[in-house]
Short mmCIF file of N, CA and C in Angstrom, two decimals:
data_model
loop_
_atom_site.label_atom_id
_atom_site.label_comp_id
_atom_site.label_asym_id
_atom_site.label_seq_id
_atom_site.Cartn_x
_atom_site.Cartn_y
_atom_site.Cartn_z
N UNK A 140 0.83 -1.19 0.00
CA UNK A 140 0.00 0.00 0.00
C UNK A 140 0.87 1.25 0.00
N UNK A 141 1.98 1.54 0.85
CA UNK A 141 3.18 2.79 1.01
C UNK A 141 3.37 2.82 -0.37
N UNK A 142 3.80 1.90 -1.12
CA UNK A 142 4.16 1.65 -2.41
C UNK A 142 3.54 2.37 -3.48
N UNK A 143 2.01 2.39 -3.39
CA UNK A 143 1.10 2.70 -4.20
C UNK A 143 1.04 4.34 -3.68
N UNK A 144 1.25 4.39 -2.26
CA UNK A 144 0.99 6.33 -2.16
C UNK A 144 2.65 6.69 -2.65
N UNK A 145 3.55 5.86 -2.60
CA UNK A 145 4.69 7.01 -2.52
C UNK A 145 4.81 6.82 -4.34
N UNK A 146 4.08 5.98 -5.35
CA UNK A 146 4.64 6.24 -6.86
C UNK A 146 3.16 7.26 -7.23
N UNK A 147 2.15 7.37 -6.03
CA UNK A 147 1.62 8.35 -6.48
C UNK A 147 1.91 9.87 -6.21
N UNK A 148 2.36 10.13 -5.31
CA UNK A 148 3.06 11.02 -4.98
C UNK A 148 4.17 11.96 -6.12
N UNK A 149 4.97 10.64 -6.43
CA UNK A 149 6.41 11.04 -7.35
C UNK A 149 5.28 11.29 -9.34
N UNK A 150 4.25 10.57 -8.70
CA UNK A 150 3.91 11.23 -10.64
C UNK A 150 3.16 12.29 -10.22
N UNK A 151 2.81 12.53 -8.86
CA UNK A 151 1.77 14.00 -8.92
C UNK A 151 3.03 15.18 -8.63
N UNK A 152 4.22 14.49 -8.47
CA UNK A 152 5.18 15.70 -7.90
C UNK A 152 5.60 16.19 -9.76
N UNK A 153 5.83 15.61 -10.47
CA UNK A 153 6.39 15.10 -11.89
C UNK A 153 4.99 16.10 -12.73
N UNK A 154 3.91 15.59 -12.92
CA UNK A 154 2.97 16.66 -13.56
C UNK A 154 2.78 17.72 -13.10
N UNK A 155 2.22 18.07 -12.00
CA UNK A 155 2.31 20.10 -11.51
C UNK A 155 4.03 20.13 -11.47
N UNK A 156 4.19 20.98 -12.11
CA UNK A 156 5.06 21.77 -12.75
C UNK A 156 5.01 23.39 -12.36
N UNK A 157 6.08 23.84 -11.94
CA UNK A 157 5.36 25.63 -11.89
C UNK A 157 6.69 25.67 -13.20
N UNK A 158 7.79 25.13 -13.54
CA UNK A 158 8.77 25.63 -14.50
C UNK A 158 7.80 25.57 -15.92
N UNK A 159 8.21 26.29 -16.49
CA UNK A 159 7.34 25.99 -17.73
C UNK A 159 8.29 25.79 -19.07
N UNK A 160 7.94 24.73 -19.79
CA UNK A 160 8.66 24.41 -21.07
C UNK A 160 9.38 25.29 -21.94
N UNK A 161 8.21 26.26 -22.36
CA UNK A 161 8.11 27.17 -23.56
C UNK A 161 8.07 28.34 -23.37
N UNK A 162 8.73 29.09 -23.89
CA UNK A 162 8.66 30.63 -23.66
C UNK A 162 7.59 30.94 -24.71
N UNK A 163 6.88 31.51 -24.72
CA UNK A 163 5.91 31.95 -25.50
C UNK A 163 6.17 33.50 -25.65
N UNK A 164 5.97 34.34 -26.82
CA UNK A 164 5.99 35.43 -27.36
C UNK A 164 4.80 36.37 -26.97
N UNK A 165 5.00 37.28 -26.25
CA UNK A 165 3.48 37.99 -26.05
C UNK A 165 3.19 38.66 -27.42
N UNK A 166 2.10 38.50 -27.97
CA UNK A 166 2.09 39.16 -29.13
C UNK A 166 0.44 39.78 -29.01
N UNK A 167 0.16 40.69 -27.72
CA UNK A 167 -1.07 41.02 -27.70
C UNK A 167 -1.20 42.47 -28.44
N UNK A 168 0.03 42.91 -27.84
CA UNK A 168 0.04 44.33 -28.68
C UNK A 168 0.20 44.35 -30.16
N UNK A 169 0.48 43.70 -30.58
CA UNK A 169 0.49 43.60 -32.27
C UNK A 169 -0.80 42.80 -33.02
N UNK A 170 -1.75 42.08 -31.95
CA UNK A 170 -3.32 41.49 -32.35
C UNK A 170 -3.59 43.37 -32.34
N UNK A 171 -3.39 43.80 -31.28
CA UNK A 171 -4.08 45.13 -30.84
C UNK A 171 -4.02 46.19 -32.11
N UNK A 172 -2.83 46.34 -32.32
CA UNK A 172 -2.44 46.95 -33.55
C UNK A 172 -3.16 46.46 -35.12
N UNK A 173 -3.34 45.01 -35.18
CA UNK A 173 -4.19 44.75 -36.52
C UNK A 173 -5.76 44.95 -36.26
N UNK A 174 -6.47 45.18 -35.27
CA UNK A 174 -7.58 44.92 -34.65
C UNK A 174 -7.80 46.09 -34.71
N UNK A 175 -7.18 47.21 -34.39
CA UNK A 175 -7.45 48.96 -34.26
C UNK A 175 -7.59 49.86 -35.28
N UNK A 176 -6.62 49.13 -36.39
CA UNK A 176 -6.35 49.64 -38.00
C UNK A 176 -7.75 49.83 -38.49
N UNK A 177 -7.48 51.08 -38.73
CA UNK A 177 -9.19 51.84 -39.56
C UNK A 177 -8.94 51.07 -40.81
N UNK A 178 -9.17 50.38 -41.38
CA UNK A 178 -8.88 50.13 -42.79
C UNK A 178 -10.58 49.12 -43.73
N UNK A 179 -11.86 49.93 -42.64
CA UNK A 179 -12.79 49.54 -43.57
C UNK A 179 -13.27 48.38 -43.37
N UNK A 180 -12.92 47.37 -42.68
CA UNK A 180 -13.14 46.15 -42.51
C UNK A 180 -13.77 46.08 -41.05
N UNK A 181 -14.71 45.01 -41.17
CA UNK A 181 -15.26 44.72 -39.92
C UNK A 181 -14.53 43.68 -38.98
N UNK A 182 -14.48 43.93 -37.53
CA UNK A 182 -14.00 43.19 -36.69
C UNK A 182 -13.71 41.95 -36.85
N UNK A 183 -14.63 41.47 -37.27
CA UNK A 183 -14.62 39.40 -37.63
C UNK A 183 -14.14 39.01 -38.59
N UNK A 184 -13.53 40.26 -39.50
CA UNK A 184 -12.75 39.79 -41.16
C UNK A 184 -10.99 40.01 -40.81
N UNK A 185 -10.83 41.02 -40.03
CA UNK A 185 -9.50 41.66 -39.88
C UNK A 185 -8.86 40.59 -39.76
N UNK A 186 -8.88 39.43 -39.53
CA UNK A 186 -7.99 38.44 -39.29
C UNK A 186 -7.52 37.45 -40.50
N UNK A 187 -7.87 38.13 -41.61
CA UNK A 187 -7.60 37.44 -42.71
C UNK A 187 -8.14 36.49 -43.65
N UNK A 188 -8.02 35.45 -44.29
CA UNK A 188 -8.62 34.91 -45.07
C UNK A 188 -9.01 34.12 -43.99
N UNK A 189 -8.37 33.50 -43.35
CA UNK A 189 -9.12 32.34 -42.77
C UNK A 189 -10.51 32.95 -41.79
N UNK A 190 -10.57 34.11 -41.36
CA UNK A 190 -11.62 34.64 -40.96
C UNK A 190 -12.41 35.03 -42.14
N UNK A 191 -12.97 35.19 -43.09
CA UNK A 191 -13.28 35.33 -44.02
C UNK A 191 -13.82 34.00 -44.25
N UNK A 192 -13.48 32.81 -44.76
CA UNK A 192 -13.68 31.51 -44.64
C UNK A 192 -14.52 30.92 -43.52
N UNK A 193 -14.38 31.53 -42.41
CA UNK A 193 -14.89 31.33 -41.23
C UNK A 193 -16.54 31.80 -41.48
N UNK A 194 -16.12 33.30 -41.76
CA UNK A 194 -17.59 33.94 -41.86
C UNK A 194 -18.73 33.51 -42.95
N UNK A 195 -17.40 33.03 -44.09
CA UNK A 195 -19.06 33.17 -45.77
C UNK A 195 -19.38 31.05 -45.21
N UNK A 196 -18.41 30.26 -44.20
CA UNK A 196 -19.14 29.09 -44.32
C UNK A 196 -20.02 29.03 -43.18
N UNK A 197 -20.02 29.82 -42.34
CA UNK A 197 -21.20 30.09 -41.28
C UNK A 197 -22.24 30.90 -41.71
N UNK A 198 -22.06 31.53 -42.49
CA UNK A 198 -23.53 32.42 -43.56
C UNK A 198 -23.89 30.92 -44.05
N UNK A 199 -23.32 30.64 -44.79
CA UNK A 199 -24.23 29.73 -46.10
C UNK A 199 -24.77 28.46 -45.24
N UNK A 200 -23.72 27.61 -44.37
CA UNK A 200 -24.63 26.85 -43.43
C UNK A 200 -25.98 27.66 -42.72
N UNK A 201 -25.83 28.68 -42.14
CA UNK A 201 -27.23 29.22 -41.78
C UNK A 201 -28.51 29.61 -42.85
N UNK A 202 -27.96 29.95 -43.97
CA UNK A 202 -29.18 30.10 -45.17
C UNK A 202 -29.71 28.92 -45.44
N UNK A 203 -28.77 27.93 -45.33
CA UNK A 203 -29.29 26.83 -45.70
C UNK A 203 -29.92 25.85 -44.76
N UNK A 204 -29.70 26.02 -43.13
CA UNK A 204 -30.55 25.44 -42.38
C UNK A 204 -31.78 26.29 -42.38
N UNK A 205 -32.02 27.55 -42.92
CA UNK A 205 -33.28 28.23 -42.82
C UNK A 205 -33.93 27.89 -43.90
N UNK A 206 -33.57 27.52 -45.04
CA UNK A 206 -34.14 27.37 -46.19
C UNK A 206 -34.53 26.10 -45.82
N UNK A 207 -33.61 25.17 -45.58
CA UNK A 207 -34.56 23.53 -45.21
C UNK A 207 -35.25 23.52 -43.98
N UNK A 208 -35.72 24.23 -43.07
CA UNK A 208 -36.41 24.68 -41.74
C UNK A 208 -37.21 24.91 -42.82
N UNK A 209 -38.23 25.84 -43.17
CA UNK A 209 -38.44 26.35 -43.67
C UNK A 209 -39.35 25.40 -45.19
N UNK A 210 -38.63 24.42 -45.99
CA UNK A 210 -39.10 23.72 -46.80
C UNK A 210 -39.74 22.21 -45.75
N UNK A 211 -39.27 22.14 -44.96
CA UNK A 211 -39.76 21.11 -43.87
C UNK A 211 -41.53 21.94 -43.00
N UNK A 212 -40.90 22.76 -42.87
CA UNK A 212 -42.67 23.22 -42.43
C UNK A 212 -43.59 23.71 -43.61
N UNK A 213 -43.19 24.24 -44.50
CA UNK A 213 -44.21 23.53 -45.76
C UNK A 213 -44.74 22.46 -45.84
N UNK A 214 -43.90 21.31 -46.00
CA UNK A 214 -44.00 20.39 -46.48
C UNK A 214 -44.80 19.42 -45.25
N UNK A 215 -44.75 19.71 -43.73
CA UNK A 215 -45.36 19.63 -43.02
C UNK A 215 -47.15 20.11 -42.96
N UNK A 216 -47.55 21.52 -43.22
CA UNK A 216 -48.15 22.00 -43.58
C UNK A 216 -49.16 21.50 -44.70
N UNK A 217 -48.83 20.54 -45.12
CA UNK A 217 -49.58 20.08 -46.21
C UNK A 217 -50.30 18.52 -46.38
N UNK A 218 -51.39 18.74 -46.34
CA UNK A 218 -52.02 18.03 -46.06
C UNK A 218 -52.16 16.67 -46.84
N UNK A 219 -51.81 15.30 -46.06
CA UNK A 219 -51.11 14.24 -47.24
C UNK A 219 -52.41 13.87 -48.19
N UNK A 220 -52.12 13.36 -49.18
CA UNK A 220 -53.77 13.20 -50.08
C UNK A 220 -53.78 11.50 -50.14
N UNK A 221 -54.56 11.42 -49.66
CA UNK A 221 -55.47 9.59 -49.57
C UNK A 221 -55.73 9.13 -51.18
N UNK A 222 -54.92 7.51 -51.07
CA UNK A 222 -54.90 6.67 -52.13
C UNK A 222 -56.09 6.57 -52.52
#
């Protein structure tokens, strides 16, 4: 049983970590800087094509769950006709 608390111990000492691997780059002030730029564009595009991509395939999935919403309650709506 000691056995089982002290290899749990040494892997809980082993995962929390306060050293950290990776230095990471703060790069908030330069999001800040593309994000602030007057340049005509709306908030949710400034990020480039892939935001752009983001936005026209979340439009067209939504036109198109409204359009089949929409052809489903028609088609609901209608009263079936007897053989």
């Amino acid at each position: 049983m000691w056995r089982n608390v002290l290899a749990l111990r040494q892997i809980s000492q082993r995962t929390v970590s306060t050293a950290s691997r990776r230095q990471y780059v703060n790069r908030v002030s330069e999001n800040q800087k593309l994000f602030q730029e007057d340049n005509g564009l709306p908030v949710h595009l400034k990020g480039g094509a892939k935001d752009s991509l983001l936005y026209r395939t979340t439009t067209g999935l939504t036109v198109f769950g409204t359009v089949y919403a929409l052809y489903y309650l028609l088609l609901s709506s209608m009263p079936k006709k007897p053989n």
